[in-house]
Amino acid sequence: KTGTAQVFSLRGAEYDEESLAKKLQDHALFIGYAPAHQPTIALAVVVENGGGGGSVAAPIARKVFDAYFDARP
């Protein structure tokens, strides 16, 4: 599974995000840490009804990671 939490089941129908009510769209999730060796920050981003995690939650996480590392001496 990708970084997306399914809100409801479609039972044989195809998922068309544009035709669904916003409250029924999947949640976007991203969990990560940095740097890869000896991490100093861990982060979880959840965007309710945000769609895909890679396109919605990951860019938010990137901004947080960038701000964290830019603020360090």
mmCIF file of N, CA and C in Angstrom:
data_model
loop_
_atom_site.group_PDB
_atom_site.id
_atom_site.type_symbol
_atom_site.label_atom_id
_atom_site.label_comp_id
_atom_site.label_asym_id
_atom_site.label_seq_id
_atom_site.Cartn_x
_atom_site.Cartn_y
_atom_site.Cartn_z
ATOM 1 N N LYS A 1 0.841 -1.201 0.000
ATOM 2 C CA LYS A 1 0.000 0.000 0.000
ATOM 3 C C LYS A 1 0.868 1.238 0.000
ATOM 4 N N THR A 2 0.383 2.288 -0.571
ATOM 5 C CA THR A 2 1.086 3.569 -0.596
ATOM 6 C C THR A 2 0.809 4.336 0.686
ATOM 7 N N GLY A 3 1.205 5.580 0.736
ATOM 8 C CA GLY A 3 0.967 6.415 1.915
ATOM 9 C C GLY A 3 -0.439 6.976 1.927
ATOM 10 N N THR A 4 -1.412 6.094 1.793
ATOM 11 C CA THR A 4 -2.806 6.513 1.721
ATOM 12 C C THR A 4 -3.649 5.592 2.592
ATOM 13 N N ALA A 5 -4.547 6.144 3.383
ATOM 14 C CA ALA A 5 -5.460 5.339 4.197
ATOM 15 C C ALA A 5 -6.844 5.402 3.571
ATOM 16 N N GLN A 6 -7.372 4.245 3.254
ATOM 17 C CA GLN A 6 -8.669 4.175 2.597
ATOM 18 C C GLN A 6 -9.779 4.512 3.583
ATOM 19 N N VAL A 7 -10.676 5.399 3.181
ATOM 20 C CA VAL A 7 -11.768 5.840 4.043
ATOM 21 C C VAL A 7 -12.940 4.864 4.002
ATOM 22 N N PHE A 8 -13.248 4.313 2.842
ATOM 23 C CA PHE A 8 -14.356 3.370 2.729
ATOM 24 C C PHE A 8 -14.107 2.438 1.552
ATOM 25 N N SER A 9 -14.871 1.366 1.483
ATOM 26 C CA SER A 9 -14.726 0.379 0.417
ATOM 27 C C SER A 9 -15.729 0.669 -0.693
ATOM 28 N N LEU A 10 -15.311 0.419 -1.936
ATOM 29 C CA LEU A 10 -16.187 0.708 -3.071
ATOM 30 C C LEU A 10 -16.948 -0.511 -3.586
ATOM 31 N N ARG A 11 -16.592 -1.703 -3.165
ATOM 32 C CA ARG A 11 -17.269 -2.942 -3.574
ATOM 33 C C ARG A 11 -17.409 -3.069 -5.085
ATOM 34 N N GLY A 12 -16.294 -3.230 -5.761
ATOM 35 C CA GLY A 12 -16.314 -3.484 -7.189
ATOM 36 C C GLY A 12 -16.304 -2.248 -8.065
ATOM 37 N N ALA A 13 -16.583 -1.098 -7.515
ATOM 38 C CA ALA A 13 -16.555 0.133 -8.308
ATOM 39 C C ALA A 13 -15.133 0.681 -8.358
ATOM 40 N N GLU A 14 -14.868 1.501 -9.338
ATOM 41 C CA GLU A 14 -13.548 2.120 -9.437
ATOM 42 C C GLU A 14 -13.506 3.399 -8.618
ATOM 43 N N TYR A 15 -12.335 3.651 -8.033
ATOM 44 C CA TYR A 15 -12.141 4.849 -7.213
ATOM 45 C C TYR A 15 -11.904 6.042 -8.123
ATOM 46 N N ASP A 16 -12.775 7.017 -8.068
ATOM 47 C CA ASP A 16 -12.622 8.251 -8.834
ATOM 48 C C ASP A 16 -12.672 9.409 -7.845
ATOM 49 N N GLU A 17 -11.504 9.866 -7.436
ATOM 50 C CA GLU A 17 -11.400 10.883 -6.385
ATOM 51 C C GLU A 17 -12.194 12.145 -6.703
ATOM 52 N N GLU A 18 -12.235 12.525 -7.967
ATOM 53 C CA GLU A 18 -12.910 13.776 -8.333
ATOM 54 C C GLU A 18 -14.423 13.693 -8.176
ATOM 55 N N SER A 19 -14.991 12.496 -8.267
ATOM 56 C CA SER A 19 -16.446 12.381 -8.157
ATOM 57 C C SER A 19 -16.907 12.085 -6.725
ATOM 58 N N LEU A 20 -15.962 11.835 -5.813
ATOM 59 C CA LEU A 20 -16.323 11.549 -4.422
ATOM 60 C C LEU A 20 -16.471 12.826 -3.606
ATOM 61 N N ALA A 21 -17.368 12.774 -2.634
ATOM 62 C CA ALA A 21 -17.456 13.880 -1.680
ATOM 63 C C ALA A 21 -16.131 13.963 -0.933
ATOM 64 N N LYS A 22 -15.712 15.158 -0.580
ATOM 65 C CA LYS A 22 -14.421 15.357 0.094
ATOM 66 C C LYS A 22 -14.296 14.469 1.332
ATOM 67 N N LYS A 23 -15.369 14.318 2.096
ATOM 68 C CA LYS A 23 -15.314 13.537 3.335
ATOM 69 C C LYS A 23 -15.092 12.045 3.088
ATOM 70 N N LEU A 24 -15.243 11.578 1.859
ATOM 71 C CA LEU A 24 -15.039 10.166 1.538
ATOM 72 C C LEU A 24 -13.686 9.892 0.885
ATOM 73 N N GLN A 25 -12.928 10.930 0.587
ATOM 74 C CA GLN A 25 -11.629 10.737 -0.053
ATOM 75 C C GLN A 25 -10.625 10.165 0.941
ATOM 76 N N ASP A 26 -9.645 9.437 0.419
ATOM 77 C CA ASP A 26 -8.636 8.786 1.252
ATOM 78 C C ASP A 26 -7.810 9.800 2.029
ATOM 79 N N HIS A 27 -7.253 9.336 3.154
ATOM 80 C CA HIS A 27 -6.362 10.162 3.969
ATOM 81 C C HIS A 27 -4.936 10.024 3.433
ATOM 82 N N ALA A 28 -4.186 11.105 3.447
ATOM 83 C CA ALA A 28 -2.786 11.092 3.020
ATOM 84 C C ALA A 28 -1.899 10.951 4.248
ATOM 85 N N LEU A 29 -0.936 10.021 4.190
ATOM 86 C CA LEU A 29 -0.047 9.765 5.321
ATOM 87 C C LEU A 29 1.405 9.759 4.870
ATOM 88 N N PHE A 30 2.274 10.271 5.726
ATOM 89 C CA PHE A 30 3.717 10.148 5.513
ATOM 90 C C PHE A 30 4.384 10.058 6.872
ATOM 91 N N ILE A 31 5.246 9.066 7.043
ATOM 92 C CA ILE A 31 6.023 8.914 8.267
ATOM 93 C C ILE A 31 7.476 8.771 7.857
ATOM 94 N N GLY A 32 8.346 9.541 8.498
ATOM 95 C CA GLY A 32 9.752 9.459 8.141
ATOM 96 C C GLY A 32 10.657 9.966 9.241
ATOM 97 N N TYR A 33 11.955 9.808 9.024
ATOM 98 C CA TYR A 33 12.965 10.312 9.957
ATOM 99 C C TYR A 33 14.186 10.726 9.159
ATOM 100 N N ALA A 34 15.037 11.525 9.791
ATOM 101 C CA ALA A 34 16.237 11.998 9.103
ATOM 102 C C ALA A 34 17.274 12.411 10.133
ATOM 103 N N PRO A 35 18.525 12.391 9.782
ATOM 104 C CA PRO A 35 19.093 11.733 8.602
ATOM 105 C C PRO A 35 18.981 10.214 8.729
ATOM 106 N N ALA A 36 19.325 9.510 7.668
ATOM 107 C CA ALA A 36 19.169 8.055 7.646
ATOM 108 C C ALA A 36 19.990 7.377 8.734
ATOM 109 N N HIS A 37 21.199 7.864 8.958
ATOM 110 C CA HIS A 37 22.063 7.308 10.004
ATOM 111 C C HIS A 37 22.050 8.252 11.195
ATOM 112 N N GLN A 38 21.785 7.740 12.364
ATOM 113 C CA GLN A 38 21.685 8.523 13.598
ATOM 114 C C GLN A 38 20.650 9.652 13.463
ATOM 115 N N PRO A 39 19.386 9.304 13.270
ATOM 116 C CA PRO A 39 18.340 10.314 13.084
ATOM 117 C C PRO A 39 18.202 11.247 14.285
ATOM 118 N N THR A 40 17.868 12.488 13.986
ATOM 119 C CA THR A 40 17.628 13.492 15.023
ATOM 120 C C THR A 40 16.192 14.000 15.006
ATOM 121 N N ILE A 41 15.425 13.588 13.996
ATOM 122 C CA ILE A 41 14.029 14.016 13.906
ATOM 123 C C ILE A 41 13.193 12.884 13.311
ATOM 124 N N ALA A 42 12.011 12.687 13.879
ATOM 125 C CA ALA A 42 11.017 11.758 13.344
ATOM 126 C C ALA A 42 9.730 12.551 13.153
ATOM 127 N N LEU A 43 8.983 12.199 12.128
ATOM 128 C CA LEU A 43 7.842 13.017 11.750
ATOM 129 C C LEU A 43 6.719 12.148 11.198
ATOM 130 N N ALA A 44 5.487 12.476 11.555
ATOM 131 C CA ALA A 44 4.306 11.850 10.968
ATOM 132 C C ALA A 44 3.387 12.965 10.488
ATOM 133 N N VAL A 45 2.985 12.893 9.236
ATOM 134 C CA VAL A 45 2.065 13.875 8.656
ATOM 135 C C VAL A 45 0.799 13.126 8.244
ATOM 136 N N VAL A 46 -0.348 13.608 8.700
ATOM 137 C CA VAL A 46 -1.642 13.040 8.338
ATOM 138 C C VAL A 46 -2.506 14.178 7.813
ATOM 139 N N VAL A 47 -3.004 14.021 6.596
ATOM 140 C CA VAL A 47 -3.909 15.010 6.008
ATOM 141 C C VAL A 47 -5.230 14.288 5.763
ATOM 142 N N GLU A 48 -6.224 14.595 6.594
ATOM 143 C CA GLU A 48 -7.516 13.928 6.453
ATOM 144 C C GLU A 48 -8.126 14.248 5.096
ATOM 145 N N ASN A 49 -8.588 13.206 4.428
ATOM 146 C CA ASN A 49 -9.227 13.325 3.119
ATOM 147 C C ASN A 49 -8.334 14.055 2.125
ATOM 148 N N GLY A 50 -7.029 13.889 2.267
ATOM 149 C CA GLY A 50 -6.074 14.611 1.430
ATOM 150 C C GLY A 50 -5.713 13.926 0.134
ATOM 151 N N GLY A 51 -6.078 12.659 -0.033
ATOM 152 C CA GLY A 51 -5.705 11.943 -1.245
ATOM 153 C C GLY A 51 -4.446 11.127 -1.023
ATOM 154 N N GLY A 52 -3.552 11.113 -2.003
ATOM 155 C CA GLY A 52 -2.342 10.296 -1.931
ATOM 156 C C GLY A 52 -1.268 10.869 -1.043
ATOM 157 N N GLY A 53 -0.603 9.994 -0.294
ATOM 158 C CA GLY A 53 0.450 10.425 0.627
ATOM 159 C C GLY A 53 1.662 11.005 -0.064
ATOM 160 N N GLY A 54 2.049 10.409 -1.206
ATOM 161 C CA GLY A 54 3.223 10.892 -1.916
ATOM 162 C C GLY A 54 3.042 12.269 -2.518
ATOM 163 N N SER A 55 1.829 12.596 -2.896
ATOM 164 C CA SER A 55 1.599 13.891 -3.541
ATOM 165 C C SER A 55 1.120 14.972 -2.581
ATOM 166 N N VAL A 56 0.637 14.590 -1.401
ATOM 167 C CA VAL A 56 0.092 15.569 -0.460
ATOM 168 C C VAL A 56 0.895 15.635 0.838
ATOM 169 N N ALA A 57 1.018 14.521 1.530
ATOM 170 C CA ALA A 57 1.673 14.519 2.842
ATOM 171 C C ALA A 57 3.196 14.611 2.752
ATOM 172 N N ALA A 58 3.804 13.952 1.771
ATOM 173 C CA ALA A 58 5.271 13.965 1.658
ATOM 174 C C ALA A 58 5.832 15.368 1.417
ATOM 175 N N PRO A 59 5.235 16.189 0.549
ATOM 176 C CA PRO A 59 5.762 17.550 0.384
ATOM 177 C C PRO A 59 5.679 18.386 1.669
ATOM 178 N N ILE A 60 4.654 18.154 2.480
ATOM 179 C CA ILE A 60 4.555 18.856 3.765
ATOM 180 C C ILE A 60 5.698 18.412 4.674
ATOM 181 N N ALA A 61 5.931 17.107 4.717
ATOM 182 C CA ALA A 61 7.037 16.582 5.527
ATOM 183 C C ALA A 61 8.364 17.161 5.058
ATOM 184 N N ARG A 62 8.551 17.260 3.765
ATOM 185 C CA ARG A 62 9.800 17.812 3.219
ATOM 186 C C ARG A 62 10.023 19.236 3.723
ATOM 187 N N LYS A 63 8.967 20.040 3.739
ATOM 188 C CA LYS A 63 9.089 21.416 4.235
ATOM 189 C C LYS A 63 9.477 21.444 5.711
ATOM 190 N N VAL A 64 8.911 20.540 6.504
ATOM 191 C CA VAL A 64 9.256 20.474 7.930
ATOM 192 C C VAL A 64 10.710 20.048 8.100
ATOM 193 N N PHE A 65 11.126 19.008 7.377
ATOM 194 C CA PHE A 65 12.521 18.565 7.448
ATOM 195 C C PHE A 65 13.467 19.690 7.026
ATOM 196 N N ASP A 66 13.152 20.372 5.931
ATOM 197 C CA ASP A 66 14.001 21.478 5.460
ATOM 198 C C ASP A 66 14.105 22.573 6.516
ATOM 199 N N ALA A 67 12.983 22.952 7.114
ATOM 200 C CA ALA A 67 12.995 24.000 8.143
ATOM 201 C C ALA A 67 13.817 23.562 9.349
ATOM 202 N N TYR A 68 13.683 22.308 9.736
ATOM 203 C CA TYR A 68 14.434 21.781 10.881
ATOM 204 C C TYR A 68 15.936 21.839 10.615
ATOM 205 N N PHE A 69 16.363 21.346 9.473
ATOM 206 C CA PHE A 69 17.800 21.299 9.180
ATOM 207 C C PHE A 69 18.367 22.674 8.834
ATOM 208 N N ASP A 70 17.563 23.554 8.250
ATOM 209 C CA ASP A 70 18.028 24.921 7.961
ATOM 210 C C ASP A 70 18.234 25.717 9.245
ATOM 211 N N ALA A 71 17.481 25.399 10.296
ATOM 212 C CA ALA A 71 17.577 26.129 11.569
ATOM 213 C C ALA A 71 18.730 25.645 12.444
ATOM 214 N N ARG A 72 19.300 24.509 12.095
ATOM 215 C CA ARG A 72 20.407 23.958 12.897
ATOM 216 C C ARG A 72 21.719 24.644 12.533
ATOM 217 N N PRO A 73 22.588 24.834 13.546
ATOM 218 C CA PRO A 73 23.895 25.475 13.272
ATOM 219 C C PRO A 73 24.819 24.591 12.460
#
